[in-house]
């Protein structure tokens, strides 16, 4: 679906668990409309994109299955719905997860992901970095973060940090292993809105 310039974007935010509110606040700041996906009926509403937030991928996968949302969400993404997965959301979108596979998750993106990859102690940290197509000095908050060990097929690396891939894109699917919604810089959300507008 293409939105005319100036028309408000409507972004669905998966709100089963984790840091979804912060995404809504950032999108609101950028002038987009959001609504929460909490049950199967919510999914019926028209939308220009979907955000799958950080949190706990095993919990989110379990709730998606229990609520009957796993298949409709997967089908919509395969059908071209723009999606952004942050952290746990990235894990759900990956088609291959090393250590701790949340069995039967969305798996729509051709990336290999290492879960809880930085270990317990060093799992949470802050840095700034460059994301291709977005800019330099982007705040990057990592919380028990995964990283991408390999991209395949159409997937492309957008950012690396300490030798690990931390952001990637595959057509209309975008993932970050850090949490841009927890910092004050709206550039990554603005990038996702542009991506959603293009598709
Ligand atoms: N470690 C979490 C998981 O495996 C992800 C952490 C996060 O989303 N901040 O799902």
PDB file of C-alpha atoms and ligand atoms in Angstrom:
ATOM      1  CA  UNK A   1       0.000   0.000   0.000  1.00  0.00           C
ATOM      2  CA  UNK A   2       1.438   3.369  -0.933  1.00  0.00           C
ATOM      3  CA  UNK A   3       0.477   6.464   1.016  1.00  0.00           C
ATOM      4  CA  UNK A   4       0.420   9.850  -0.610  1.00  0.00           C
ATOM      5  CA  UNK A   5       2.940  12.329   0.799  1.00  0.00           C
ATOM      6  CA  UNK A   6       1.350  14.130   3.750  1.00  0.00           C
ATOM      7  CA  UNK A   7      -1.171  11.388   4.486  1.00  0.00           C
ATOM      8  CA  UNK A   8      -0.800   9.929   7.992  1.00  0.00           C
ATOM      9  CA  UNK A   9       0.870   6.566   8.265  1.00  0.00           C
ATOM     10  CA  UNK A  10      -0.845   3.937  10.414  1.00  0.00           C
ATOM     11  CA  UNK A  11       1.570   1.573  12.126  1.00  0.00           C
ATOM     12  CA  UNK A  12       0.536  -1.522  14.079  1.00  0.00           C
ATOM     13  CA  UNK A  13       2.649  -2.220  17.154  1.00  0.00           C
ATOM     14  CA  UNK A  14       2.671  -5.744  18.568  1.00  0.00           C
ATOM     15  CA  UNK A  15       1.782  -5.137  22.217  1.00  0.00           C
ATOM     16  CA  UNK A  16       1.831  -8.599  23.789  1.00  0.00           C
ATOM     17  CA  UNK A  17       4.953  -8.005  25.872  1.00  0.00           C
ATOM     18  CA  UNK A  18       8.069  -5.841  26.000  1.00  0.00           C
ATOM     19  CA  UNK A  19       8.966  -2.279  24.979  1.00  0.00           C
ATOM     20  CA  UNK A  20       6.048  -1.402  22.686  1.00  0.00           C
ATOM     21  CA  UNK A  21       4.907   1.845  24.333  1.00  0.00           C
ATOM     22  CA  UNK A  22       8.197   3.605  23.587  1.00  0.00           C
ATOM     23  CA  UNK A  23       7.799   2.788  19.881  1.00  0.00           C
ATOM     24  CA  UNK A  24       4.293   4.267  19.885  1.00  0.00           C
ATOM     25  CA  UNK A  25       5.536   7.462  21.550  1.00  0.00           C
ATOM     26  CA  UNK A  26       8.341   7.911  19.026  1.00  0.00           C
ATOM     27  CA  UNK A  27       6.030   7.311  16.036  1.00  0.00           C
ATOM     28  CA  UNK A  28       3.500   9.744  17.505  1.00  0.00           C
ATOM     29  CA  UNK A  29       6.275  12.368  17.750  1.00  0.00           C
ATOM     30  CA  UNK A  30       6.898  11.827  14.040  1.00  0.00           C
ATOM     31  CA  UNK A  31       3.238  12.362  13.203  1.00  0.00           C
ATOM     32  CA  UNK A  32       2.260   8.736  12.519  1.00  0.00           C
ATOM     33  CA  UNK A  33      -0.796   6.986  13.935  1.00  0.00           C
ATOM     34  CA  UNK A  34      -0.309   3.753  15.847  1.00  0.00           C
ATOM     35  CA  UNK A  35      -2.534   1.042  17.236  1.00  0.00           C
ATOM     36  CA  UNK A  36      -1.766  -1.972  19.387  1.00  0.00           C
ATOM     37  CA  UNK A  37      -2.077  -5.613  18.423  1.00  0.00           C
ATOM     38  CA  UNK A  38      -3.192  -7.501  21.522  1.00  0.00           C
ATOM     39  CA  UNK A  39      -5.596 -10.062  20.052  1.00  0.00           C
ATOM     40  CA  UNK A  40      -6.550 -11.580  16.697  1.00  0.00           C
ATOM     41  CA  UNK A  41      -9.318  -9.015  15.979  1.00  0.00           C
ATOM     42  CA  UNK A  42      -6.838  -6.135  16.220  1.00  0.00           C
ATOM     43  CA  UNK A  43      -4.985  -7.597  13.275  1.00  0.00           C
ATOM     44  CA  UNK A  44      -7.952  -6.975  10.950  1.00  0.00           C
ATOM     45  CA  UNK A  45      -7.415  -3.182  11.004  1.00  0.00           C
ATOM     46  CA  UNK A  46      -5.755  -1.579   7.979  1.00  0.00           C
ATOM     47  CA  UNK A  47      -2.070  -0.785   8.499  1.00  0.00           C
ATOM     48  CA  UNK A  48       0.960   0.483   6.613  1.00  0.00           C
ATOM     49  CA  UNK A  49       3.516  -1.359   8.712  1.00  0.00           C
ATOM     50  CA  UNK A  50       4.187  -3.445  11.815  1.00  0.00           C
ATOM     51  CA  UNK A  51       6.675  -3.104  14.661  1.00  0.00           C
ATOM     52  CA  UNK A  52       7.650  -6.159  16.686  1.00  0.00           C
ATOM     53  CA  UNK A  53       9.244  -4.796  19.864  1.00  0.00           C
ATOM     54  CA  UNK A  54      12.050  -5.956  22.111  1.00  0.00           C
ATOM     55  CA  UNK A  55      11.246  -8.063  25.126  1.00  0.00           C
ATOM     56  CA  UNK A  56      11.412 -11.830  25.379  1.00  0.00           C
ATOM     57  CA  UNK A  57      11.188 -13.666  22.083  1.00  0.00           C
ATOM     58  CA  UNK A  58      10.088 -16.981  23.639  1.00  0.00           C
ATOM     59  CA  UNK A  59       7.194 -15.265  25.463  1.00  0.00           C
ATOM     60  CA  UNK A  60       6.160 -13.291  22.397  1.00  0.00           C
ATOM     61  CA  UNK A  61       6.282 -16.417  20.192  1.00  0.00           C
ATOM     62  CA  UNK A  62       4.176 -18.354  22.706  1.00  0.00           C
ATOM     63  CA  UNK A  63       1.562 -15.578  22.895  1.00  0.00           C
ATOM     64  CA  UNK A  64       1.476 -15.163  19.098  1.00  0.00           C
ATOM     65  CA  UNK A  65       0.707 -18.879  18.779  1.00  0.00           C
ATOM     66  CA  UNK A  66      -1.846 -18.970  21.603  1.00  0.00           C
ATOM     67  CA  UNK A  67      -3.718 -15.940  20.229  1.00  0.00           C
ATOM     68  CA  UNK A  68      -3.820 -17.341  16.693  1.00  0.00           C
ATOM     69  CA  UNK A  69      -1.734 -14.449  15.415  1.00  0.00           C
ATOM     70  CA  UNK A  70       1.389 -16.298  14.245  1.00  0.00           C
ATOM     71  CA  UNK A  71       0.023 -17.401  10.854  1.00  0.00           C
ATOM     72  CA  UNK A  72      -1.841 -14.179   9.906  1.00  0.00           C
ATOM     73  CA  UNK A  73       1.188 -12.055  10.833  1.00  0.00           C
ATOM     74  CA  UNK A  74       3.572 -14.316   8.914  1.00  0.00           C
ATOM     75  CA  UNK A  75       1.325 -14.330   5.848  1.00  0.00           C
ATOM     76  CA  UNK A  76       1.015 -10.535   5.888  1.00  0.00           C
ATOM     77  CA  UNK A  77       4.797 -10.119   6.065  1.00  0.00           C
ATOM     78  CA  UNK A  78       5.340 -12.626   3.242  1.00  0.00           C
ATOM     79  CA  UNK A  79       2.682 -10.703   1.328  1.00  0.00           C
ATOM     80  CA  UNK A  80       4.745  -7.501   1.628  1.00  0.00           C
ATOM     81  CA  UNK A  81       3.696  -5.775   4.877  1.00  0.00           C
ATOM     82  CA  UNK A  82       6.623  -3.568   5.981  1.00  0.00           C
ATOM     83  CA  UNK A  83       7.959  -4.783   9.323  1.00  0.00           C
ATOM     84  CA  UNK A  84      10.593  -3.671  11.818  1.00  0.00           C
ATOM     85  CA  UNK A  85      11.783  -6.076  14.500  1.00  0.00           C
ATOM     86  CA  UNK A  86      13.818  -4.708  17.402  1.00  0.00           C
ATOM     87  CA  UNK A  87      15.846  -7.174  19.457  1.00  0.00           C
ATOM     88  CA  UNK A  88      13.335  -9.922  20.391  1.00  0.00           C
ATOM     89  CA  UNK A  89      11.440  -8.867  17.240  1.00  0.00           C
ATOM     90  CA  UNK A  90      14.582  -9.508  15.216  1.00  0.00           C
ATOM     91  CA  UNK A  91      14.796 -13.012  16.718  1.00  0.00           C
ATOM     92  CA  UNK A  92      11.172 -13.725  15.746  1.00  0.00           C
ATOM     93  CA  UNK A  93      11.783 -12.627  12.147  1.00  0.00           C
ATOM     94  CA  UNK A  94      14.977 -14.658  11.673  1.00  0.00           C
ATOM     95  CA  UNK A  95      14.637 -17.954   9.837  1.00  0.00           C
ATOM     96  CA  UNK A  96      17.604 -19.423  11.699  1.00  0.00           C
ATOM     97  CA  UNK A  97      18.361 -18.879  15.385  1.00  0.00           C
ATOM     98  CA  UNK A  98      21.498 -20.318  16.957  1.00  0.00           C
ATOM     99  CA  UNK A  99      21.055 -21.235  20.668  1.00  0.00           C
ATOM    100  CA  UNK A 100      17.594 -20.949  22.107  1.00  0.00           C
ATOM    101  CA  UNK A 101      15.333 -21.276  19.083  1.00  0.00           C
ATOM    102  CA  UNK A 102      11.833 -20.038  19.809  1.00  0.00           C
ATOM    103  CA  UNK A 103      10.297 -22.930  17.896  1.00  0.00           C
ATOM    104  CA  UNK A 104       7.829 -22.091  15.177  1.00  0.00           C
ATOM    105  CA  UNK A 105       8.284 -18.315  15.139  1.00  0.00           C
ATOM    106  CA  UNK A 106       7.798 -16.040  12.122  1.00  0.00           C
ATOM    107  CA  UNK A 107      11.042 -16.891  10.277  1.00  0.00           C
ATOM    108  CA  UNK A 108      10.446 -14.610   7.295  1.00  0.00           C
ATOM    109  CA  UNK A 109      13.953 -13.146   7.025  1.00  0.00           C
ATOM    110  CA  UNK A 110      17.069 -14.837   5.637  1.00  0.00           C
ATOM    111  CA  UNK A 111      19.369 -14.171   8.565  1.00  0.00           C
ATOM    112  CA  UNK A 112      21.247 -16.287  11.101  1.00  0.00           C
ATOM    113  CA  UNK A 113      20.876 -14.890  14.595  1.00  0.00           C
ATOM    114  CA  UNK A 114      22.754 -15.640  17.825  1.00  0.00           C
ATOM    115  CA  UNK A 115      20.453 -15.131  20.760  1.00  0.00           C
ATOM    116  CA  UNK A 116      21.738 -13.631  24.061  1.00  0.00           C
ATOM    117  CA  UNK A 117      24.931 -13.434  22.099  1.00  0.00           C
ATOM    118  CA  UNK A 118      26.913 -11.051  24.263  1.00  0.00           C
ATOM    119  CA  UNK A 119      26.648 -13.205  27.385  1.00  0.00           C
ATOM    120  CA  UNK A 120      24.995 -12.286  30.661  1.00  0.00           C
ATOM    121  CA  UNK A 121      27.374  -9.620  31.928  1.00  0.00           C
ATOM    122  CA  UNK A 122      28.125  -7.745  28.721  1.00  0.00           C
ATOM    123  CA  UNK A 123      24.647  -8.214  27.316  1.00  0.00           C
ATOM    124  CA  UNK A 124      23.508  -4.678  28.049  1.00  0.00           C
ATOM    125  CA  UNK A 125      25.492  -1.672  26.906  1.00  0.00           C
ATOM    126  CA  UNK A 126      25.249   1.624  25.091  1.00  0.00           C
ATOM    127  CA  UNK A 127      27.214   2.891  22.136  1.00  0.00           C
ATOM    128  CA  UNK A 128      26.717   5.031  19.060  1.00  0.00           C
ATOM    129  CA  UNK A 129      27.216   3.926  15.495  1.00  0.00           C
ATOM    130  CA  UNK A 130      26.547   4.365  11.809  1.00  0.00           C
ATOM    131  CA  UNK A 131      23.581   2.843  10.015  1.00  0.00           C
ATOM    132  CA  UNK A 132      23.690   2.830   6.214  1.00  0.00           C
ATOM    133  CA  UNK A 133      20.918   5.000   4.819  1.00  0.00           C
ATOM    134  CA  UNK A 134      20.247   6.618   8.215  1.00  0.00           C
ATOM    135  CA  UNK A 135      23.405   8.333   9.441  1.00  0.00           C
ATOM    136  CA  UNK A 136      26.228   8.540  11.969  1.00  0.00           C
ATOM    137  CA  UNK A 137      26.209   8.814  15.743  1.00  0.00           C
ATOM    138  CA  UNK A 138      22.998   6.832  16.127  1.00  0.00           C
ATOM    139  CA  UNK A 139      22.406   5.871  19.784  1.00  0.00           C
ATOM    140  CA  UNK A 140      22.411   2.104  20.190  1.00  0.00           C
ATOM    141  CA  UNK A 141      21.118   0.593  23.429  1.00  0.00           C
ATOM    142  CA  UNK A 142      21.682  -3.151  23.626  1.00  0.00           C
ATOM    143  CA  UNK A 143      19.770  -5.189  26.227  1.00  0.00           C
ATOM    144  CA  UNK A 144      20.620  -8.893  26.385  1.00  0.00           C
ATOM    145  CA  UNK A 145      20.874  -8.434  22.677  1.00  0.00           C
ATOM    146  CA  UNK A 146      21.134 -10.885  19.834  1.00  0.00           C
ATOM    147  CA  UNK A 147      23.385 -10.257  16.863  1.00  0.00           C
ATOM    148  CA  UNK A 148      23.163 -11.396  13.269  1.00  0.00           C
ATOM    149  CA  UNK A 149      25.966 -13.801  12.382  1.00  0.00           C
ATOM    150  CA  UNK A 150      25.109 -14.032   8.677  1.00  0.00           C
ATOM    151  CA  UNK A 151      22.797 -12.536   6.091  1.00  0.00           C
ATOM    152  CA  UNK A 152      21.661 -14.606   3.129  1.00  0.00           C
ATOM    153  CA  UNK A 153      19.674 -14.137  -0.071  1.00  0.00           C
ATOM    154  CA  UNK A 154      18.250 -10.619  -0.392  1.00  0.00           C
ATOM    155  CA  UNK A 155      19.149  -9.616   3.153  1.00  0.00           C
ATOM    156  CA  UNK A 156      21.754  -6.830   3.426  1.00  0.00           C
ATOM    157  CA  UNK A 157      23.865  -5.558   6.301  1.00  0.00           C
ATOM    158  CA  UNK A 158      23.062  -1.981   7.401  1.00  0.00           C
ATOM    159  CA  UNK A 159      25.160  -1.694  10.559  1.00  0.00           C
ATOM    160  CA  UNK A 160      27.916  -3.454  12.423  1.00  0.00           C
ATOM    161  CA  UNK A 161      29.126  -2.970  15.963  1.00  0.00           C
ATOM    162  CA  UNK A 162      32.259  -4.559  17.416  1.00  0.00           C
ATOM    163  CA  UNK A 163      32.510  -6.883  14.419  1.00  0.00           C
ATOM    164  CA  UNK A 164      28.906  -8.083  14.682  1.00  0.00           C
ATOM    165  CA  UNK A 165      25.978  -7.286  12.402  1.00  0.00           C
ATOM    166  CA  UNK A 166      23.383  -5.295  14.362  1.00  0.00           C
ATOM    167  CA  UNK A 167      21.026  -4.007  11.648  1.00  0.00           C
ATOM    168  CA  UNK A 168      19.866  -5.495   8.354  1.00  0.00           C
ATOM    169  CA  UNK A 169      17.241  -5.104   5.681  1.00  0.00           C
ATOM    170  CA  UNK A 170      15.566  -7.521   3.279  1.00  0.00           C
ATOM    171  CA  UNK A 171      13.182  -5.711   0.941  1.00  0.00           C
ATOM    172  CA  UNK A 172      10.364  -4.531   3.272  1.00  0.00           C
ATOM    173  CA  UNK A 173      11.775  -6.219   6.385  1.00  0.00           C
ATOM    174  CA  UNK A 174      14.078  -4.256   8.695  1.00  0.00           C
ATOM    175  CA  UNK A 175      15.742  -5.428  11.923  1.00  0.00           C
ATOM    176  CA  UNK A 176      17.902  -3.896  14.638  1.00  0.00           C
ATOM    177  CA  UNK A 177      19.405  -5.833  17.534  1.00  0.00           C
ATOM    178  CA  UNK A 178      19.380  -2.640  19.644  1.00  0.00           C
ATOM    179  CA  UNK A 179      16.530  -0.423  20.897  1.00  0.00           C
ATOM    180  CA  UNK A 180      16.200   2.961  19.107  1.00  0.00           C
ATOM    181  CA  UNK A 181      12.878   3.532  20.890  1.00  0.00           C
ATOM    182  CA  UNK A 182      14.713   3.868  24.224  1.00  0.00           C
ATOM    183  CA  UNK A 183      16.769   6.879  23.125  1.00  0.00           C
ATOM    184  CA  UNK A 184      15.760  10.325  22.052  1.00  0.00           C
ATOM    185  CA  UNK A 185      16.927  10.156  18.436  1.00  0.00           C
ATOM    186  CA  UNK A 186      13.988   9.679  16.033  1.00  0.00           C
ATOM    187  CA  UNK A 187      16.060   8.955  12.905  1.00  0.00           C
ATOM    188  CA  UNK A 188      15.585   5.171  12.915  1.00  0.00           C
ATOM    189  CA  UNK A 189      11.817   5.498  13.310  1.00  0.00           C
ATOM    190  CA  UNK A 190      11.755   8.098  10.544  1.00  0.00           C
ATOM    191  CA  UNK A 191      13.671   5.610   8.371  1.00  0.00           C
ATOM    192  CA  UNK A 192      11.074   2.905   9.041  1.00  0.00           C
ATOM    193  CA  UNK A 193       8.246   5.292   8.152  1.00  0.00           C
ATOM    194  CA  UNK A 194      10.002   6.053   4.830  1.00  0.00           C
ATOM    195  CA  UNK A 195      10.436   2.317   4.218  1.00  0.00           C
ATOM    196  CA  UNK A 196       6.757   1.686   4.976  1.00  0.00           C
ATOM    197  CA  UNK A 197       5.731   4.547   2.689  1.00  0.00           C
ATOM    198  CA  UNK A 198       7.759   3.086  -0.181  1.00  0.00           C
ATOM    199  CA  UNK A 199       6.174  -0.377   0.058  1.00  0.00           C
TER     200      UNK A 199
HETATM  201  N1  LIG B   1      17.211 -11.777  25.058  1.00  0.00           N
HETATM  202  C1  LIG B   1      15.902 -11.522  24.568  1.00  0.00           C
HETATM  203  C2  LIG B   1      15.343 -12.718  23.799  1.00  0.00           C
HETATM  204  O1  LIG B   1      16.003 -13.670  23.636  1.00  0.00           O
HETATM  205  C3  LIG B   1      15.872 -10.297  23.696  1.00  0.00           C
HETATM  206  C4  LIG B   1      16.201  -9.088  24.506  1.00  0.00           C
HETATM  207  C5  LIG B   1      15.532  -7.827  24.057  1.00  0.00           C
HETATM  208  O2  LIG B   1      14.569  -7.844  23.275  1.00  0.00           O
HETATM  209  N2  LIG B   1      15.986  -6.728  24.590  1.00  0.00           N
HETATM  210  O3  LIG B   1      14.226 -12.674  23.377  1.00  0.00           O
END
